XYZ file of C-alpha atoms in Angstrom:
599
model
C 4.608 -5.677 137.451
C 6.626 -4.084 140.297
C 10.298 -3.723 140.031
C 12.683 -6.437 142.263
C 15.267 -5.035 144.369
C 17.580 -6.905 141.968
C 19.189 -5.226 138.920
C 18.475 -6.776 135.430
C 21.924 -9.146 135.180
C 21.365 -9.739 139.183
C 18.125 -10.934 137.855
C 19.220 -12.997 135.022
C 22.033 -15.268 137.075
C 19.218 -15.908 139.498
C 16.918 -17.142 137.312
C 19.721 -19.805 135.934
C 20.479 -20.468 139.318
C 16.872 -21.059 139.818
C 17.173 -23.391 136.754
C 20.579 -25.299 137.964
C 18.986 -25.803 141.262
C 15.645 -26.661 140.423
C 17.480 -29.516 137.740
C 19.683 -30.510 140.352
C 16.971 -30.987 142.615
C 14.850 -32.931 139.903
C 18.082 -34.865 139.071
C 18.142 -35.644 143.429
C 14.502 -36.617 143.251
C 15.122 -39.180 140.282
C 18.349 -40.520 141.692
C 16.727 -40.925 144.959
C 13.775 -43.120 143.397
C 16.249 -44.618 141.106
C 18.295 -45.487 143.627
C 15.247 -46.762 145.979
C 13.557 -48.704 143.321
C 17.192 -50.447 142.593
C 17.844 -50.620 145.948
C 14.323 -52.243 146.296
C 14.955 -54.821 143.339
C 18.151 -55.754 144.791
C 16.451 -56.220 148.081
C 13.890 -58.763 146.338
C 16.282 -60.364 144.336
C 19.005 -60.901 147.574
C 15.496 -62.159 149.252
C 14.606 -64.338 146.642
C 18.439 -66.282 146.546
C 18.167 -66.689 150.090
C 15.013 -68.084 149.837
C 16.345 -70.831 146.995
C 19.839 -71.459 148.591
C 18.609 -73.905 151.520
C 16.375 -76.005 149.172
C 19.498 -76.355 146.964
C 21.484 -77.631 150.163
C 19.109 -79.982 150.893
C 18.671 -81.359 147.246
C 22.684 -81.866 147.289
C 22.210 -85.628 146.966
C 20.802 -84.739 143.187
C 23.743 -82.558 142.052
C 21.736 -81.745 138.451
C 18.919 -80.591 140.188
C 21.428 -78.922 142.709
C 22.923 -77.046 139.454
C 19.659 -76.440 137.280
C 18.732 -74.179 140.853
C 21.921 -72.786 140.607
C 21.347 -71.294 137.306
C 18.225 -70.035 138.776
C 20.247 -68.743 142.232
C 22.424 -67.059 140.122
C 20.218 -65.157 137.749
C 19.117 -63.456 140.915
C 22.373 -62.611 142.555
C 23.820 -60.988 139.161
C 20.584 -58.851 138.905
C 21.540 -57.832 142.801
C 24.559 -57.437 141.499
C 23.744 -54.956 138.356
C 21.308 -53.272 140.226
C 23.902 -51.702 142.979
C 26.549 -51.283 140.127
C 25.139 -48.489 137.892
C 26.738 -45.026 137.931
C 23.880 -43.778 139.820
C 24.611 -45.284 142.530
C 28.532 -45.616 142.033
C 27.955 -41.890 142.291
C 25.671 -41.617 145.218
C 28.733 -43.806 147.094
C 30.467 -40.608 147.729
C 27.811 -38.837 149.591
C 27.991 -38.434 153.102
C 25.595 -41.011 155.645
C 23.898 -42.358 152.615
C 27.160 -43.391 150.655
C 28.520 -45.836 153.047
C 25.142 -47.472 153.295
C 24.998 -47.988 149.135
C 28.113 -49.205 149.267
C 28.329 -51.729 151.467
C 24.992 -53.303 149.439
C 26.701 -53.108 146.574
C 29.832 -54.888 148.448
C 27.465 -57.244 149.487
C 25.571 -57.965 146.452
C 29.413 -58.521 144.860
C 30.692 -60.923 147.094
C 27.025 -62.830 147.006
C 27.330 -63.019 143.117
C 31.260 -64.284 143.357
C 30.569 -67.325 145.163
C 27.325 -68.538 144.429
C 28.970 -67.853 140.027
C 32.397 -68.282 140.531
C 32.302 -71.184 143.596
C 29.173 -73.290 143.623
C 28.446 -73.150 139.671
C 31.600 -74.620 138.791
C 31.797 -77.214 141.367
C 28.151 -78.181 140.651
C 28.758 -78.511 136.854
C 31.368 -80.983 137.432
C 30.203 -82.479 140.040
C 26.885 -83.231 138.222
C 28.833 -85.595 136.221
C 28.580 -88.441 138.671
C 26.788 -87.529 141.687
C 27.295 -86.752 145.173
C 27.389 -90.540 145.335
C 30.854 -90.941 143.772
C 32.065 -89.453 147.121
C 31.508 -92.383 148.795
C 33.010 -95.981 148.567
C 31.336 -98.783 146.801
C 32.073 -102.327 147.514
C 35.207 -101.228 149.431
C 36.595 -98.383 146.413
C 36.362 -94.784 146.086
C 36.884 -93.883 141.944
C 39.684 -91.461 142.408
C 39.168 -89.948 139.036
C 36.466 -88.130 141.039
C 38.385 -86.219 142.795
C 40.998 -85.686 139.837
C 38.187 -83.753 137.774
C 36.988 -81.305 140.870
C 41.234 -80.434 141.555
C 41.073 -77.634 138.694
C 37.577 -76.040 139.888
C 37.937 -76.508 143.250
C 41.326 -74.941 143.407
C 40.058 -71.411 141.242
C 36.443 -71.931 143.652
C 38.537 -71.689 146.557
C 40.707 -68.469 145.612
C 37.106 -67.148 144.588
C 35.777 -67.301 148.131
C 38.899 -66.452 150.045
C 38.635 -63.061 147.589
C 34.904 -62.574 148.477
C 35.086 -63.166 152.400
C 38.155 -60.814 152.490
C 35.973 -58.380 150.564
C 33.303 -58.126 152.905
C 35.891 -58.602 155.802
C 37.515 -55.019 154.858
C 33.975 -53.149 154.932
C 34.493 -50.473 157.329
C 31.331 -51.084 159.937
C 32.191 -47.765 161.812
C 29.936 -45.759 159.365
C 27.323 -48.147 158.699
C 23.648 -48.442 160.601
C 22.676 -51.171 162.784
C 20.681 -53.264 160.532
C 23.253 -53.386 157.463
C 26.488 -53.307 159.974
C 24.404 -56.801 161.496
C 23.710 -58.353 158.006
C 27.532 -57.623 156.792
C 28.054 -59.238 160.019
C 26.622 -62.211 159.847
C 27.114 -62.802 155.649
C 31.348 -62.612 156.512
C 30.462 -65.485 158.859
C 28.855 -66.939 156.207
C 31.402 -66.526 153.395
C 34.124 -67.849 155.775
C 32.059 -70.578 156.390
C 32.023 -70.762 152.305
C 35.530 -70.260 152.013
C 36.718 -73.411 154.961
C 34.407 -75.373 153.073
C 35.878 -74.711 149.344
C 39.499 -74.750 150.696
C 39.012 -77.981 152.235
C 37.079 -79.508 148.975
C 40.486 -78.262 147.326
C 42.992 -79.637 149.320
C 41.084 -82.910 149.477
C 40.817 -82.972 145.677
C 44.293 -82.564 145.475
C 45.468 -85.007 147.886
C 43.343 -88.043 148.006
C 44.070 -89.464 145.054
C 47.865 -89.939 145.677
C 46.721 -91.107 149.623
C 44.467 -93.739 148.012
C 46.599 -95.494 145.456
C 45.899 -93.979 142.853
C 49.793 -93.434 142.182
C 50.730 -96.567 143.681
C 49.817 -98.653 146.983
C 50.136 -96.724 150.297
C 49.316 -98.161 153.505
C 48.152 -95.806 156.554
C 47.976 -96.848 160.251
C 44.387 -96.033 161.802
C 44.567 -94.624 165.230
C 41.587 -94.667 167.910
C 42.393 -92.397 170.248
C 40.122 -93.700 174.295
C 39.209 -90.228 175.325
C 38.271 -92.040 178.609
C 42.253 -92.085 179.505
C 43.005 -88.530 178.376
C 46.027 -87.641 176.357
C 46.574 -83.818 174.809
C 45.415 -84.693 171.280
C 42.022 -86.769 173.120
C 42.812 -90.164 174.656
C 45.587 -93.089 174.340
C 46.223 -95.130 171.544
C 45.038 -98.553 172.109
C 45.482 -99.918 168.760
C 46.870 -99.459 165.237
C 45.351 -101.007 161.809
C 47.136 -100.545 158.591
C 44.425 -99.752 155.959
C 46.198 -100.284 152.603
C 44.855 -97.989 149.744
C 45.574 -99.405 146.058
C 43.683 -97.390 142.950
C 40.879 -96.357 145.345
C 40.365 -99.717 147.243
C 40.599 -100.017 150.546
C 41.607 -103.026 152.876
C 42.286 -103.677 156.993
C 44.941 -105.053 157.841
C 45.649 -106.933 161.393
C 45.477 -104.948 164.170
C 48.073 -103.875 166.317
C 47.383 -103.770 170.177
C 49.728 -101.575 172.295
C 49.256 -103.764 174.968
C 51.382 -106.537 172.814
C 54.026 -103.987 172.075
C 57.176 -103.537 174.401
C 58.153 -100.290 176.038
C 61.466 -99.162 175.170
C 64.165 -97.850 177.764
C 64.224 -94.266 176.056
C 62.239 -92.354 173.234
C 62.153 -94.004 169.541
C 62.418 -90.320 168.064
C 63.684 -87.084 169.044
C 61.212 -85.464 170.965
C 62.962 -81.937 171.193
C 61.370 -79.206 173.768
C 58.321 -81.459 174.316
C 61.053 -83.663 176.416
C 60.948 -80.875 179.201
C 57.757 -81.194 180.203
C 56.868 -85.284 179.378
C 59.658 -86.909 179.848
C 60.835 -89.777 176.968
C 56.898 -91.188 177.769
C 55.575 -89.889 174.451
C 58.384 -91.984 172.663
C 58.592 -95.000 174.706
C 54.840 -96.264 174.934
C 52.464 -96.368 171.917
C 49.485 -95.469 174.514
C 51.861 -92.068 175.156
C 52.048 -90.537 171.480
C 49.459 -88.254 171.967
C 50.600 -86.844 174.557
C 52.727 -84.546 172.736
C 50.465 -81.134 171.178
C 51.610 -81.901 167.286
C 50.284 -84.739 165.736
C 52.769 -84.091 162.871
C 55.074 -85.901 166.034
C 52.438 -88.119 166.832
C 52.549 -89.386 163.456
C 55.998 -89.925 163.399
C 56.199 -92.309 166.502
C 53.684 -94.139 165.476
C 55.288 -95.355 162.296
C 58.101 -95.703 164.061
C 56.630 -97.913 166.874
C 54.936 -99.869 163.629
C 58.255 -100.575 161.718
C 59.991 -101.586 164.458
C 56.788 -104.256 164.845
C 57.222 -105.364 161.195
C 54.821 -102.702 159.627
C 56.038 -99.893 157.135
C 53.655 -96.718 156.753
C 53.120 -93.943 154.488
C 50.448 -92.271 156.600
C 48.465 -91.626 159.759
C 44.828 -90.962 160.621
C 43.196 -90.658 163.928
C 40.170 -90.608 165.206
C 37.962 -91.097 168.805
C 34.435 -92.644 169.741
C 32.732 -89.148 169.287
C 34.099 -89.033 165.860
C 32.458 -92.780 165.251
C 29.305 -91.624 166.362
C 29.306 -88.988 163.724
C 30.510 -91.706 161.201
C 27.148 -93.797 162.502
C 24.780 -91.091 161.291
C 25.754 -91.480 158.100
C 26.249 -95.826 157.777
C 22.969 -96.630 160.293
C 23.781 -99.205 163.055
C 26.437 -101.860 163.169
C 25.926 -105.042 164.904
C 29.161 -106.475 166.430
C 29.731 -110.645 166.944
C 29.221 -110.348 170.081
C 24.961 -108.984 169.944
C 26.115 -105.417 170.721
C 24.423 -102.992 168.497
C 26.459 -99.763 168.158
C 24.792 -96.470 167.176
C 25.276 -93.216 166.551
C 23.706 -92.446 170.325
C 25.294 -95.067 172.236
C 28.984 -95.502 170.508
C 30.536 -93.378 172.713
C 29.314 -94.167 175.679
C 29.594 -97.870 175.105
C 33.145 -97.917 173.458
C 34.664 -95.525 176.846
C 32.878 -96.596 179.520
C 30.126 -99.622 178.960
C 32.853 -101.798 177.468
C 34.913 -102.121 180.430
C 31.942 -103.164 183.157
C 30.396 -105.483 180.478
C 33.771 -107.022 179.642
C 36.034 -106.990 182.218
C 39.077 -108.895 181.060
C 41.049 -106.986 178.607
C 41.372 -109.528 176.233
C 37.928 -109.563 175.608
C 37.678 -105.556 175.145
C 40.401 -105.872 172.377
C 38.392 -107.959 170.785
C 35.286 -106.051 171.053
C 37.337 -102.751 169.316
C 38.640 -104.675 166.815
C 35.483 -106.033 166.167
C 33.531 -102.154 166.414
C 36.604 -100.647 163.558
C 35.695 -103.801 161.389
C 32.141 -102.709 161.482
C 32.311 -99.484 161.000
C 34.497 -99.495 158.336
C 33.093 -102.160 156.345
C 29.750 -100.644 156.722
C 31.777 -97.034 155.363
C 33.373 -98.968 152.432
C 30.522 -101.528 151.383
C 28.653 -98.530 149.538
C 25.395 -98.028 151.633
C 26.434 -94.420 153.305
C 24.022 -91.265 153.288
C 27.013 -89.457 151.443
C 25.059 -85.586 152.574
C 25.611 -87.144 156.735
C 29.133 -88.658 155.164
C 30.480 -85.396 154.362
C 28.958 -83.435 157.579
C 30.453 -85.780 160.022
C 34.006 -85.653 158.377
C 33.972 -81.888 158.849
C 32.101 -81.748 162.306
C 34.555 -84.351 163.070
C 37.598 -82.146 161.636
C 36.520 -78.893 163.184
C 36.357 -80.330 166.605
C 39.798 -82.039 166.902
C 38.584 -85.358 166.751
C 39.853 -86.413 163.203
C 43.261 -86.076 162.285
C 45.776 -86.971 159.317
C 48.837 -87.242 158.206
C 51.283 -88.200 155.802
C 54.703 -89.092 154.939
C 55.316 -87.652 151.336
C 56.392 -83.802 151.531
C 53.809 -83.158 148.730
C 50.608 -84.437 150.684
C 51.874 -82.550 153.661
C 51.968 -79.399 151.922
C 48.704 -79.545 151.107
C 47.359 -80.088 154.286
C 49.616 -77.894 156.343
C 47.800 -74.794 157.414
C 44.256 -77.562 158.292
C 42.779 -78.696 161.471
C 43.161 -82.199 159.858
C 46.875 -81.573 160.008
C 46.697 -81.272 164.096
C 49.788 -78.757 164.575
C 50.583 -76.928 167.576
C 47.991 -74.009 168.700
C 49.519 -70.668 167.395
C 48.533 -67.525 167.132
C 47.511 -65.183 164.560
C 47.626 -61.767 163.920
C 44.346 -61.018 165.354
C 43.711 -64.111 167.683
C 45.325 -65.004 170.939
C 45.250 -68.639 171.304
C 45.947 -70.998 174.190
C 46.373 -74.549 174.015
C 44.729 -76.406 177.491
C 45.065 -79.722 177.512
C 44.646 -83.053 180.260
C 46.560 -86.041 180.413
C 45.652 -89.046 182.651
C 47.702 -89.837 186.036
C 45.666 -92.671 186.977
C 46.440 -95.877 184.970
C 42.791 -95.796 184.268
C 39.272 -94.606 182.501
C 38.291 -92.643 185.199
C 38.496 -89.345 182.850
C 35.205 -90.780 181.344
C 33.588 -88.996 184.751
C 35.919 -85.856 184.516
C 33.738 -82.547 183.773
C 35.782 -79.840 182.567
C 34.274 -76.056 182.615
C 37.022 -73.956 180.441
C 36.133 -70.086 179.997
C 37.670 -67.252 178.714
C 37.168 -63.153 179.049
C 39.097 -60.560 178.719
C 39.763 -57.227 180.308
C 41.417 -53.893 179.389
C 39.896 -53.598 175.831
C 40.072 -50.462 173.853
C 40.521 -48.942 170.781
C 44.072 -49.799 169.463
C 47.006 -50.977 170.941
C 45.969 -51.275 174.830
C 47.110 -53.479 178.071
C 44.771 -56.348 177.970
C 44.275 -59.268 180.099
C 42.858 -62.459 178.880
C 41.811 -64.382 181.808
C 41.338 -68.366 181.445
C 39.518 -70.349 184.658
C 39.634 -74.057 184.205
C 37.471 -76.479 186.433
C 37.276 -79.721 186.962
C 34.852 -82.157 188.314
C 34.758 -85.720 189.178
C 31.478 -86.805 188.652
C 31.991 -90.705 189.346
C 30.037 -92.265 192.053
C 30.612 -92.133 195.225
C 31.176 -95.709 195.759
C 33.281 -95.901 192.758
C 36.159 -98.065 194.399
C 34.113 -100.705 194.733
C 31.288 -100.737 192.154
C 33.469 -99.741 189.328
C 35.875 -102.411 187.718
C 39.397 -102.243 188.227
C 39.946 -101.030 184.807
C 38.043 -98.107 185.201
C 39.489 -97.393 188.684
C 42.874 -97.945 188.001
C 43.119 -100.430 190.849
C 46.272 -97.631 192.650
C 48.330 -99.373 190.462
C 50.074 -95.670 189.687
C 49.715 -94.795 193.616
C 46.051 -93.105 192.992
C 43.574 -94.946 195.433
C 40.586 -96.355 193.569
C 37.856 -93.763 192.635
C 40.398 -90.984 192.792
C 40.977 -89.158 189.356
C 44.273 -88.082 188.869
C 44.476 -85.289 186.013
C 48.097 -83.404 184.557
C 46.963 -80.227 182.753
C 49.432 -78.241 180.805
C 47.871 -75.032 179.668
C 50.340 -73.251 176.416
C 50.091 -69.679 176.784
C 49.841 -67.200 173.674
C 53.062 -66.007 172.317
C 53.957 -62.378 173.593
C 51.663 -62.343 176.699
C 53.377 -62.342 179.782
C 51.727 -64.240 182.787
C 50.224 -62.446 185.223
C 48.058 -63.456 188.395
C 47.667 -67.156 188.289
C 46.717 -69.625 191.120
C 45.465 -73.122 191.765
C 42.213 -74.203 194.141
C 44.247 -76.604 195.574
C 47.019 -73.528 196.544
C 49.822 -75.533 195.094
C 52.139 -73.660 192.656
C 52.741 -74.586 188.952
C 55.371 -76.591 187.320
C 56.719 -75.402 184.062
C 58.565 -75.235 180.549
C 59.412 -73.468 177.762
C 58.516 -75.071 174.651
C 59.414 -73.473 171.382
C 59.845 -70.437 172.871
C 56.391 -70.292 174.685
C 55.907 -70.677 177.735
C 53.811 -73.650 179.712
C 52.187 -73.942 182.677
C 51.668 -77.517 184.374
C 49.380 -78.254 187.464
C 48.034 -81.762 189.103
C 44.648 -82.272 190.724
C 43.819 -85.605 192.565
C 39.916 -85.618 192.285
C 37.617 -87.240 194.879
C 34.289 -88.388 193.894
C 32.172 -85.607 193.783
C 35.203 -83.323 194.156
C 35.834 -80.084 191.875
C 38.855 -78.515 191.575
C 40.078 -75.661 189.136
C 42.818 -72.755 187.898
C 42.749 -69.422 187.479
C 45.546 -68.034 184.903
C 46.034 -64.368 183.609
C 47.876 -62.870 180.659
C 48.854 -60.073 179.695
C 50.425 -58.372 176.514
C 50.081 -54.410 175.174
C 48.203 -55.439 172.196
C 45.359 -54.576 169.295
C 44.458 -58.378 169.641
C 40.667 -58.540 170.275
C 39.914 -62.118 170.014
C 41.090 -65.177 171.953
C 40.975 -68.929 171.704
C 41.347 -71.877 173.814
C 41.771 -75.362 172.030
C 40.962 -77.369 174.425
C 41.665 -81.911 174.737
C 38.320 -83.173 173.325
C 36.606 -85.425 175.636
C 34.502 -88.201 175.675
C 31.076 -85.882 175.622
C 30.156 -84.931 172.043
C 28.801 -81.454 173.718
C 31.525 -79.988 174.571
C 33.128 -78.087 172.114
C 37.392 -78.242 172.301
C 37.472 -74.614 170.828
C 36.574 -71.750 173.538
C 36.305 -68.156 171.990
C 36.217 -64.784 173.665
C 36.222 -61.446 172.073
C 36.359 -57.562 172.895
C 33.512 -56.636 170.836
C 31.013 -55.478 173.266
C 28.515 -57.095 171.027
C 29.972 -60.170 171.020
C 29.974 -62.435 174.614
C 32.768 -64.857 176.233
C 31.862 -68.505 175.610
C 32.747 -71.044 177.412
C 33.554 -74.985 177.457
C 30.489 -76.575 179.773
């Protein structure tokens, strides 16, 4: 056997190197199969909960059915779970490419196996107890002790999924390739959709009894906000009607019409900074309380206005037309005295626009509201409500602006502070610009009903880090009435230039709240006229006035600017009378993402 060039020990280290290598490299082979069979498992098992979770959405009505799938849902998720959580592939976490890959699976799998075990199995167990039905009222009662028993798991459900969205919100995408960064992506959207949905099922737990009478009678005023006349918050407030709550049961009391209530020479309440900009209105007509950007405010005037007409309040809710529609999905069709049959397609249109050229005289269109919140609620409260449509068209309802509450007692409002429900003023975050853009009615009339607005956002200037940015908002406006509006169109749609505004003319006030620490920067009107202004709680507001023709569009064009890390950007927008249009326009810097827009 010829000699090596090696000498004898040179000889013997190589052949344990030989050994160490060829073991390490038989250990790499194993942990790479170990790793792609678990990896493969996972895969399956991720697959196979995905594949379970919408059937156990759409079985919600049956909430032990709902859990028994759970149990099965969940079985799969903790096998995800144990597959990416062995020290295999702990290990393999630390090597380069590869690592960041295995551990944003295992991330993934963790966050997965957090909700579905420590958020929808505990809600479901207790839940199963009486049935999704138990949400709803039955012969004009909701059993409080319902939500009593989901407080405790609700409350620990909702820290759960705050815990597991942050989770996979801190994943460092940078490293990752396309097809996990994407699926991280869109299962964060998912968990914070999880994790509104769990908080809100908390809070409510926590706060309806007491707002029902379960502690003792409370009586809230009902607000339907005409998002035909346009106010900030959506429309005017026509009408008020107590609705006293006494250990779950619910009752109407009589209505109160604005038009029967006096204006008063100045403001009921304090109005503060919102006094710059509108006046005492806001505080001296009912129809005006929504004008102000806080319905904390709005709130407050209107029990005010109400105990000054004989009426004391503990609460507040508000809601529009759109919002009734929703309601309508889940109750079927009401049929009013008067023949009219009010769906969940036609409500809106018929309760801002078809009311006033059917009924003219504005006695009779009091009569037909009163009538249309009689129906609708008795139809909510008599116990014949698909409670799966119930509970989606309170929270489309809530997420689009359109459903608002309040309440007097410091405890209640705690708990809803930080909520859409609670309606306070746009602010921003740490990682959201947001604007407020609102339109109030100059007319005297329900000509807004025919008023298009286009808002849109983008912005400019984006970078890594700090940067100068721009956010750009354009705001357009259309009057889409016809062209003989003046005289085909009643007087109480045109306005009849009672406020100076000839007859098919719409005459809109927008006020557009800019984002704290941006500084305006180019910012001009179609119409060349120059903006009025305040400052209101130490942000500043823009004002402008358009008088629309028929047919005639008009818009703005405002920039801001701010050195900032800030990549996203919203608009919150007055919601209008069209059900499409959402009141929340988003932009962002992510050159994935794209600008949306309010059409």
């Amino acid at each position: 056997m010829p000699e090596t060039f090696f000498p004898p020990a040179a000889r013997t280290a190589g052949r344990v190197v030989v050994w160490v290598l060829g073991l390490a490299l038989l250990l790499l082979v194993f942990a790479i199969g170990w790793l792609g069979v678990r990896g493969y498992l996972a895969y399956w098992h991720l697959s196979a909960a995905q594949q379970k979770a919408p059937a156990i959405a759409k079985d919600i009505d049956n909430l032990s059915a709902a859990r028994a799938a759970l149990d099965d849902l969940a079985e799969d998720t903790s096998n995800a779970r144990s597959l990416t959580s062995d020290p295999i592939w702990q290990g393999a976490e630390g090597v380069p490419w590869i690592g960041p890959q295995l551990a944003a699976v295992a991330d993934v799998a963790g966050a997965v196996d957090d909700v579905v075990d420590g958020t929808a199995r505990p809600i479901a167990s207790v839940a199963g107890g009486f049935g999704v039905t138990a949400f709803v009222p039955v012969d004009g009662r909701i059993d409080t002790a319902v939500f009593s028993a989901l407080a405790d798991p609700a409350a620990k459900a909702a820290k759960v999924a705050a815990s597991a969205r942050d989770d996979v919100a801190s994943i460092d995408r940078t490293p990752l390739v396309t097809p996990i960064a994407d699926a991280v992506d869109k299962l964060g959207g998912l968990l914070s959709e999880v994790a509104s949905g769990t908080d809100a099922l908390a809070r409510a737990s926590a706060l309806l009894p007491s707002m029902l009478g379960a502690d003792g009678p409370r009586t809230h005023l009902l607000l339907v906000q005409n998002n035909s006349e346009w106010r900030t918050l959506g429309g005017i407030v026509g009408s008020m009607t107590p609705i006293v709550a006494k250990d779950g049961a619910l009752a109407l009391g009589e209505q109160i019409q604005a038009r029967g209530i006096p204006s008063y020479p100045d403001s009921v309440l304090d109005l503060g900074d919102y006094r710059t900009i509108y006046n005492a209105k806001p505080g001296r007509f009912l129809q005006n309380i929504t004008q102000v950007p806080d319905f904390r405010l709005t709130s407050q005037l209107a029990t005010e206005f109400a105990k000054r007409n004989g009426v004391t309040a503990d609460g507040v809710m508000s809601i529009d037309p759109v919002a009734l529609s929703y309601l309508l999905e889940a109750t079927g069709p009401v049929t009013l005295p008067t023949g009219d049959v009010l769906t969940s397609e036609n409500a809106a249109g018929f309760l801002l626009n078809e009311v006033y050229i059917r009924y003219p005289d504005a006695d009779q269109q009091d009569l037909v509201f009163s009538a249309a919140a009689g129906a609708v609620f008795t139809a909510l409260t008599k116990g014949d409500v698909n409670p799966g449509a119930l509970i989606t068209a309170l929270g489309r309802a809530g997420s689009e602006h359109r459903l608002y509450l309040w309440s007097a007692k410091k405890a209640d409002e705690a708990v809803l502070a930080g909520t859409t429900l609670a309606g306070e003023p746009v602010q921003s975050t740490a990682d959201t610009a947001r604007l407020g853009v609102y339109f109030n009615d100059g007319t005297g009339s329900k000509m807004d009903y025919y008023v298009t607005p286009d808002v849109q956002l983008s912005w400019s200037g984006c970078g890594t880090g700090a940067t100068p940015r721009t956010l750009s908002l354009q705001v357009t406006l259309t009057n889409t009435v016809p062209a003989d509006a003046a005289t085909s169109l009643p007087e109480y749609i045109t306005g009849s230039g009672v406020y100076g505004v000839p007859e098919g003319i719409a005459r809109v006030v927008g006020e557009v709240y800019l984002p704290a620490g941006f500084a305006i920067g180019p910012s001009t009107t179609s119409t060349g006229a120059g903006f009025g202004g305040a400052m209101i709680d130490g942000r500043q507001v823009l004002s402008y006035t358009f008088d629309l023709k028929p047919g005639e569009t008009e818009s703005v064009s405002i920039d801001v600017v701010a050195d900032t890390d800030i990549r996203k950007a919203e608009a919150w927008v007055t919601p209008t009378a069209d059900a499409s249009r959402s009141p929340i326009v988003d932009a962002s810097c992510d050159p994935t993402g794209s600008d949306l827009s309010l059409r």
